[in-house]
Amino acid sequence: MQAHPFHLSRRSALVALPAVLLFSRTGRTQAPSTRLQSWPLNTPRPTGIHDLAPAPDGGVWFSAQRSGHLGWFDPRTGKSELIALGSGSSPHGVIAGPDGAAWLTDGGQNAIVRVSWPAREVKLFPLPAGTPNANLNTCAFDGDGDLWFTGQNGYVGKVAVRSGVVSVKESPRGRGPYGICATPKGEIWWCSLAGSFIAQIDRQTGNSRIVEPPTPRQGARRVWSDSRGRIWVSEWNSGNLSVHDPALGTGANSWRTWKAPGTEPHVYAVYVDDKDMVWASEWSHNAMLRFDPRSEKFEAIPLPRPAASIRQILGRPGEVWLPESGTEFISVIRTG
């Protein structure tokens, strides 16, 4: 585990934000209304925490990519629990399903994994026989309750939850499928990191319709929908945060793009909270970004530990949860 520049006197410590800046087109700044709280995972071995998702019991699930577990963190006690997922497991993404279970993309087992809650029963949904290693990444539930997932080696697939049947299609343009999300209407969008595009899935056929962002080779890494069904995109290569409005078609006027603050930014994850504020993790300056679409201002929140490497952002009302993959910490930004 990486050494940290300060000592936590309590298992749960409220971390002061040493320097928070709100950037606007006019250059003016103002104080934010956010609080960051962090905990060390304190597990017997490094977990390789990757993604996370708030659990229905008030805890937070996380994918332990290095150790092959589903993790459960209890913010009331600061304690973590690890549930083994199987031989060779290496989970990447985790989300909460409409059934109250944790669902994971497990690249090590080339399978989708469901962990019932609170029973903690593990069930595997292997990819079809003959499917090569898909390098499974992330997943999302559509409006019918079926699970869609991406595989960075060039695959997009579905688990028909009622029947348990898993189907896989080769993605357009091959390698790159990464982030995926559902809209309020239950439609599914995903993005390609290597292909630098976003796409909407036809839920009947499983085919994908590509939508080209205006910035070439931008490296679309993750996507998230706001309450209006607009698709927000974190662009790793360009350092942009962008948004596509499907209601405006697919042309240039359906996009808006903003450069993240700082020199040579790299924007990894994106998430839209219950107030339609947009959150993004920015790696070059080890910061979280809060973007207000109405004022078009960025609020930069420096993270207190070097190289936190936030790979996923999810939340619940008043809380934005962060997995620090570089530090074996878990953090929350309280927005109320």
Short mmCIF file of C-alpha atoms in Angstrom, two decimals:
data_model
loop_
_atom_site.label_atom_id
_atom_site.label_comp_id
_atom_site.label_asym_id
_atom_site.label_seq_id
_atom_site.Cartn_x
_atom_site.Cartn_y
_atom_site.Cartn_z
CA MET A 1 0.00 0.00 0.00
CA GLN A 2 1.22 3.46 -0.87
CA ALA A 3 2.52 5.64 1.97
CA HIS A 4 0.39 8.68 2.73
CA PRO A 5 1.50 12.20 3.65
CA PHE A 6 -0.62 12.45 6.80
CA HIS A 7 -1.76 10.28 9.68
CA LEU A 8 -5.43 9.51 10.31
CA SER A 9 -6.08 9.91 14.02
CA ARG A 10 -9.46 8.15 13.68
CA ARG A 11 -10.66 5.34 11.47
CA SER A 12 -13.13 7.77 9.95
CA ALA A 13 -11.56 11.18 9.36
CA LEU A 14 -13.07 14.32 7.93
CA VAL A 15 -10.56 15.71 5.49
CA ALA A 16 -10.37 19.46 5.01
CA LEU A 17 -10.13 20.64 1.43
CA PRO A 18 -6.91 22.66 1.34
CA ALA A 19 -7.55 24.50 -1.90
CA VAL A 20 -10.76 24.46 -3.86
CA LEU A 21 -11.18 26.66 -6.90
CA LEU A 22 -14.24 27.45 -8.97
CA PHE A 23 -13.28 28.24 -12.54
CA SER A 24 -15.48 30.21 -14.92
CA ARG A 25 -15.07 31.88 -18.26
CA THR A 26 -14.58 35.17 -16.42
CA GLY A 27 -11.89 33.73 -14.17
CA ARG A 28 -13.82 34.52 -10.98
CA THR A 29 -13.74 32.10 -8.06
CA GLN A 30 -16.03 31.39 -5.12
CA ALA A 31 -16.16 28.97 -2.20
CA PRO A 32 -17.78 25.58 -2.84
CA SER A 33 -20.35 23.80 -0.66
CA THR A 34 -18.80 20.33 -0.55
CA ARG A 35 -17.18 18.20 2.15
CA LEU A 36 -14.81 15.32 1.52
CA GLN A 37 -14.56 12.38 3.94
CA SER A 38 -12.12 9.48 3.47
CA TRP A 39 -11.36 6.09 5.02
CA PRO A 40 -8.56 3.57 4.48
CA LEU A 41 -9.97 0.20 3.45
CA ASN A 42 -7.85 -1.59 6.09
CA THR A 43 -8.24 -4.98 4.43
CA PRO A 44 -5.78 -7.85 5.15
CA ARG A 45 -4.31 -7.44 1.65
CA PRO A 46 -4.44 -4.78 -1.09
CA THR A 47 -7.70 -5.10 -2.97
CA GLY A 48 -6.99 -3.18 -6.16
CA ILE A 49 -10.23 -1.26 -5.63
CA HIS A 50 -11.48 -0.22 -9.07
CA ASP A 51 -15.17 0.74 -9.31
CA LEU A 52 -17.86 1.18 -6.65
CA ALA A 53 -21.60 1.46 -6.21
CA PRO A 54 -23.76 2.47 -3.23
CA ALA A 55 -25.51 -0.58 -1.78
CA PRO A 56 -29.18 -0.54 -0.69
CA ASP A 57 -28.29 -1.09 2.99
CA GLY A 58 -26.32 2.15 3.31
CA GLY A 59 -22.95 0.52 2.60
CA VAL A 60 -20.87 0.79 -0.55
CA TRP A 61 -19.82 -2.10 -2.80
CA PHE A 62 -16.50 -2.02 -4.62
CA SER A 63 -14.78 -4.25 -7.15
CA ALA A 64 -11.52 -5.63 -5.77
CA GLN A 65 -9.74 -6.22 -9.06
CA ARG A 66 -6.43 -7.40 -7.67
CA SER A 67 -7.72 -9.77 -5.00
CA GLY A 68 -10.77 -11.11 -6.87
CA HIS A 69 -13.52 -10.02 -4.49
CA LEU A 70 -16.64 -7.98 -4.16
CA GLY A 71 -15.92 -5.56 -1.36
CA TRP A 72 -18.50 -4.04 0.99
CA PHE A 73 -17.60 -0.94 2.96
CA ASP A 74 -19.65 0.25 5.94
CA PRO A 75 -19.27 4.03 6.40
CA ARG A 76 -20.88 3.79 9.86
CA THR A 77 -18.02 1.68 11.21
CA GLY A 78 -15.23 2.19 8.66
CA LYS A 79 -14.93 -1.58 8.22
CA SER A 80 -14.65 -3.53 4.97
CA GLU A 81 -15.73 -7.04 4.06
CA LEU A 82 -14.51 -9.12 1.10
CA ILE A 83 -16.64 -11.74 -0.69
CA ALA A 84 -14.66 -14.12 -2.93
CA LEU A 85 -16.00 -14.34 -6.49
CA GLY A 86 -14.20 -17.44 -7.73
CA SER A 87 -10.93 -18.80 -9.03
CA GLY A 88 -9.07 -16.33 -11.23
CA SER A 89 -11.54 -13.54 -10.54
CA SER A 90 -10.55 -9.99 -11.51
CA PRO A 91 -13.64 -7.75 -11.43
CA HIS A 92 -13.66 -4.34 -13.10
CA GLY A 93 -17.13 -2.78 -12.80
CA VAL A 94 -19.83 -3.06 -10.16
CA ILE A 95 -23.36 -1.65 -10.02
CA ALA A 96 -26.50 -2.16 -7.94
CA GLY A 97 -29.22 -4.05 -9.77
CA PRO A 98 -32.97 -3.43 -9.60
CA ASP A 99 -33.12 -6.73 -7.65
CA GLY A 100 -30.99 -5.27 -4.84
CA ALA A 101 -27.98 -7.42 -5.76
CA ALA A 102 -24.46 -6.42 -6.76
CA TRP A 103 -23.62 -7.11 -10.42
CA LEU A 104 -20.01 -7.17 -11.59
CA THR A 105 -18.06 -7.45 -14.84
CA ASP A 106 -15.35 -10.03 -14.12
CA GLY A 107 -12.61 -10.02 -16.72
CA GLY A 108 -10.67 -12.75 -14.94
CA GLN A 109 -13.55 -15.21 -15.18
CA ASN A 110 -14.88 -13.82 -18.50
CA ALA A 111 -18.27 -13.67 -16.84
CA ILE A 112 -20.87 -11.43 -15.33
CA VAL A 113 -21.21 -12.07 -11.60
CA ARG A 114 -24.27 -11.51 -9.41
CA VAL A 115 -23.92 -11.38 -5.62
CA SER A 116 -27.29 -11.49 -3.86
CA TRP A 117 -27.71 -9.15 -0.92
CA PRO A 118 -27.67 -9.59 2.01
CA ALA A 119 -27.36 -13.36 1.47
CA ARG A 120 -24.01 -12.89 -0.34
CA GLU A 121 -24.64 -15.80 -2.73
CA VAL A 122 -22.39 -15.70 -5.80
CA LYS A 123 -23.74 -16.68 -9.23
CA LEU A 124 -21.76 -16.58 -12.48
CA PHE A 125 -23.13 -15.81 -15.95
CA PRO A 126 -20.25 -16.93 -18.20
CA LEU A 127 -19.94 -15.51 -21.70
CA PRO A 128 -21.04 -18.00 -24.39
CA ALA A 129 -18.77 -20.95 -25.11
CA GLY A 130 -16.15 -20.01 -27.66
CA THR A 131 -16.19 -16.32 -26.78
CA PRO A 132 -12.58 -15.19 -26.36
CA ASN A 133 -11.44 -13.06 -23.45
CA ALA A 134 -13.60 -9.95 -23.74
CA ASN A 135 -11.72 -7.89 -21.13
CA LEU A 136 -15.03 -7.02 -19.47
CA ASN A 137 -15.33 -3.44 -18.29
CA THR A 138 -18.64 -1.92 -17.19
CA CYS A 139 -22.37 -2.69 -17.16
CA ALA A 140 -25.81 -1.04 -16.92
CA PHE A 141 -29.44 -2.15 -16.65
CA ASP A 142 -31.94 -1.12 -19.31
CA GLY A 143 -35.59 -0.23 -18.82
CA ASP A 144 -36.66 -3.89 -19.13
CA GLY A 145 -34.32 -5.02 -16.35
CA ASP A 146 -31.74 -6.65 -18.62
CA LEU A 147 -28.03 -6.08 -18.12
CA TRP A 148 -25.78 -4.75 -20.90
CA PHE A 149 -21.99 -4.80 -20.69
CA THR A 150 -18.84 -3.79 -22.54
CA GLY A 151 -15.62 -5.67 -23.24
CA GLN A 152 -12.60 -3.61 -24.19
CA ASN A 153 -11.29 -6.28 -26.54
CA GLY A 154 -14.18 -5.47 -28.87
CA TYR A 155 -17.47 -6.79 -27.50
CA VAL A 156 -20.86 -5.58 -26.31
CA GLY A 157 -23.26 -8.03 -24.67
CA LYS A 158 -26.42 -8.64 -22.69
CA VAL A 159 -27.62 -10.81 -19.83
CA ALA A 160 -31.34 -11.50 -20.26
CA VAL A 161 -31.95 -11.57 -16.53
CA ARG A 162 -35.19 -13.57 -16.52
CA SER A 163 -33.76 -16.44 -18.59
CA GLY A 164 -30.10 -16.04 -17.63
CA VAL A 165 -29.08 -16.21 -21.30
CA VAL A 166 -25.90 -14.28 -22.14
CA SER A 167 -25.41 -12.99 -25.69
CA VAL A 168 -22.40 -11.19 -27.15
CA LYS A 169 -21.81 -9.17 -30.31
CA GLU A 170 -18.59 -7.88 -31.79
CA SER A 171 -18.54 -4.13 -31.44
CA PRO A 172 -18.29 -1.78 -34.42
CA ARG A 173 -14.69 -0.81 -35.16
CA GLY A 174 -13.28 -3.49 -32.88
CA ARG A 175 -11.36 -2.77 -29.70
CA GLY A 176 -12.33 -0.07 -27.25
CA PRO A 177 -15.78 -0.52 -25.61
CA TYR A 178 -15.46 0.92 -22.11
CA GLY A 179 -18.04 3.04 -20.26
CA ILE A 180 -21.78 2.34 -20.43
CA CYS A 181 -24.91 3.92 -18.95
CA ALA A 182 -28.70 3.92 -19.01
CA THR A 183 -30.92 6.95 -19.60
CA PRO A 184 -34.04 7.73 -17.55
CA LYS A 185 -36.08 6.14 -20.39
CA GLY A 186 -34.05 2.94 -20.06
CA GLU A 187 -31.99 3.31 -23.25
CA ILE A 188 -28.36 2.16 -23.25
CA TRP A 189 -25.36 4.16 -24.44
CA TRP A 190 -21.68 3.17 -24.38
CA CYS A 191 -18.39 4.66 -25.47
CA SER A 192 -15.20 3.43 -27.07
CA LEU A 193 -11.88 4.53 -25.60
CA ALA A 194 -9.79 3.21 -28.51
CA GLY A 195 -12.39 4.10 -31.15
CA SER A 196 -13.15 7.60 -29.81
CA PHE A 197 -16.94 7.50 -30.27
CA ILE A 198 -20.17 6.95 -28.37
CA ALA A 199 -22.95 4.60 -29.42
CA GLN A 200 -26.57 3.76 -28.66
CA ILE A 201 -27.66 0.12 -28.48
CA ASP A 202 -30.73 -1.13 -30.30
CA ARG A 203 -32.15 -3.20 -27.45
CA GLN A 204 -34.05 -5.50 -29.82
CA THR A 205 -31.13 -6.47 -32.06
CA GLY A 206 -28.13 -5.66 -29.86
CA ASN A 207 -26.62 -3.61 -32.67
CA SER A 208 -24.95 -0.27 -31.94
CA ARG A 209 -25.47 3.08 -33.68
CA ILE A 210 -22.30 5.20 -33.61
CA VAL A 211 -22.41 8.92 -32.86
CA GLU A 212 -19.18 10.80 -33.57
CA PRO A 213 -18.02 13.42 -31.04
CA PRO A 214 -16.76 16.68 -32.57
CA THR A 215 -13.20 16.26 -31.24
CA PRO A 216 -11.15 13.69 -33.21
CA ARG A 217 -9.27 10.99 -31.27
CA GLN A 218 -10.66 12.31 -28.00
CA GLY A 219 -10.61 8.94 -26.18
CA ALA A 220 -14.18 8.74 -24.86
CA ARG A 221 -13.69 6.79 -21.64
CA ARG A 222 -16.94 6.86 -19.66
CA VAL A 223 -20.48 8.09 -20.25
CA TRP A 224 -23.39 9.07 -18.02
CA SER A 225 -26.91 10.34 -18.62
CA ASP A 226 -28.51 13.32 -16.94
CA SER A 227 -32.21 13.58 -16.11
CA ARG A 228 -32.96 14.87 -19.63
CA GLY A 229 -31.32 11.91 -21.35
CA ARG A 230 -28.30 13.92 -22.49
CA ILE A 231 -25.11 11.84 -22.61
CA TRP A 232 -22.10 13.29 -20.78
CA VAL A 233 -18.69 12.03 -21.92
CA SER A 234 -15.31 12.08 -20.18
CA GLU A 235 -12.61 12.40 -22.84
CA TRP A 236 -9.32 10.93 -21.68
CA ASN A 237 -7.06 11.95 -24.57
CA SER A 238 -8.41 15.47 -25.16
CA GLY A 239 -9.04 16.39 -21.53
CA ASN A 240 -12.53 17.57 -22.42
CA LEU A 241 -15.90 17.12 -20.78
CA SER A 242 -18.58 16.97 -23.46
CA VAL A 243 -22.31 16.36 -23.74
CA HIS A 244 -24.47 14.98 -26.57
CA ASP A 245 -28.20 15.69 -26.76
CA PRO A 246 -29.89 12.92 -28.78
CA ALA A 247 -33.00 15.10 -29.12
CA LEU A 248 -30.97 17.39 -31.40
CA GLY A 249 -29.89 14.63 -33.79
CA THR A 250 -26.28 13.64 -34.40
CA GLY A 251 -24.78 16.75 -35.97
CA ALA A 252 -22.42 19.32 -34.53
CA ASN A 253 -25.24 21.29 -32.90
CA SER A 254 -26.10 18.25 -30.73
CA TRP A 255 -22.78 18.58 -28.88
CA ARG A 256 -21.25 20.96 -26.33
CA THR A 257 -17.62 20.67 -25.19
CA TRP A 258 -15.60 22.23 -22.36
CA LYS A 259 -11.88 21.88 -21.64
CA ALA A 260 -11.15 20.75 -18.08
CA PRO A 261 -9.10 23.27 -16.05
CA GLY A 262 -5.32 23.06 -15.81
CA THR A 263 -2.60 22.08 -18.23
CA GLU A 264 -2.92 18.80 -20.15
CA PRO A 265 -5.88 17.42 -18.20
CA HIS A 266 -6.93 13.76 -18.42
CA VAL A 267 -10.59 13.17 -17.56
CA TYR A 268 -11.33 9.56 -16.58
CA ALA A 269 -14.80 9.07 -15.08
CA VAL A 270 -18.05 11.04 -15.29
CA TYR A 271 -21.23 10.94 -13.20
CA VAL A 272 -24.35 13.11 -12.99
CA ASP A 273 -25.86 13.48 -9.53
CA ASP A 274 -29.50 13.89 -8.42
CA LYS A 275 -29.29 17.67 -8.92
CA ASP A 276 -27.94 17.28 -12.49
CA MET A 277 -24.49 18.46 -11.44
CA VAL A 278 -21.75 16.74 -13.42
CA TRP A 279 -18.78 15.17 -11.64
CA ALA A 280 -15.56 14.05 -13.29
CA SER A 281 -12.25 12.63 -12.06
CA GLU A 282 -9.19 14.39 -13.46
CA TRP A 283 -5.90 12.54 -13.17
CA SER A 284 -3.27 15.05 -14.30
CA HIS A 285 -3.95 17.30 -11.29
CA ASN A 286 -5.25 14.60 -8.91
CA ALA A 287 -8.60 16.34 -8.55
CA MET A 288 -12.34 15.92 -8.69
CA LEU A 289 -14.23 18.30 -10.93
CA ARG A 290 -17.78 19.51 -10.34
CA PHE A 291 -19.33 21.11 -13.41
CA ASP A 292 -22.50 23.18 -13.34
CA PRO A 293 -24.16 22.98 -16.80
CA ARG A 294 -26.15 26.15 -16.12
CA SER A 295 -23.25 28.43 -15.26
CA GLU A 296 -20.70 26.41 -17.29
CA LYS A 297 -18.27 26.60 -14.38
CA PHE A 298 -15.84 23.97 -13.10
CA GLU A 299 -15.15 23.54 -9.40
CA ALA A 300 -11.81 21.78 -8.87
CA ILE A 301 -11.49 19.78 -5.65
CA PRO A 302 -7.89 18.64 -5.02
CA LEU A 303 -7.61 15.19 -3.50
CA PRO A 304 -5.58 14.95 -0.26
CA ARG A 305 -3.56 11.86 -1.22
CA PRO A 306 -1.18 11.82 -4.21
CA ALA A 307 -2.14 9.70 -7.22
CA ALA A 308 -5.63 8.84 -5.94
CA SER A 309 -6.59 7.58 -9.44
CA ILE A 310 -10.40 7.74 -9.23
CA ARG A 311 -11.72 5.22 -11.77
CA GLN A 312 -15.45 5.37 -11.13
CA ILE A 313 -17.95 7.79 -9.62
CA LEU A 314 -21.40 6.85 -8.35
CA GLY A 315 -23.64 8.22 -5.66
CA ARG A 316 -26.97 8.65 -3.98
CA PRO A 317 -28.80 11.88 -3.06
CA GLY A 318 -26.38 14.19 -1.27
CA GLU A 319 -23.39 11.83 -1.67
CA VAL A 320 -20.81 11.27 -4.42
CA TRP A 321 -18.66 8.18 -3.77
CA LEU A 322 -15.09 7.71 -5.02
CA PRO A 323 -12.77 4.67 -5.11
CA GLU A 324 -9.12 5.69 -4.78
CA SER A 325 -7.50 2.91 -6.78
CA GLY A 326 -4.04 4.38 -6.24
CA THR A 327 -4.25 4.60 -2.43
CA GLU A 328 -6.62 1.85 -1.15
CA PHE A 329 -8.89 4.55 0.29
CA ILE A 330 -12.58 5.15 -0.26
CA SER A 331 -14.02 8.67 -0.16
CA VAL A 332 -17.33 10.51 -0.28
CA ILE A 333 -18.12 14.09 -1.21
CA ARG A 334 -21.19 15.30 0.65
CA THR A 335 -23.09 17.88 -1.36
CA GLY A 336 -25.98 18.75 0.96
#
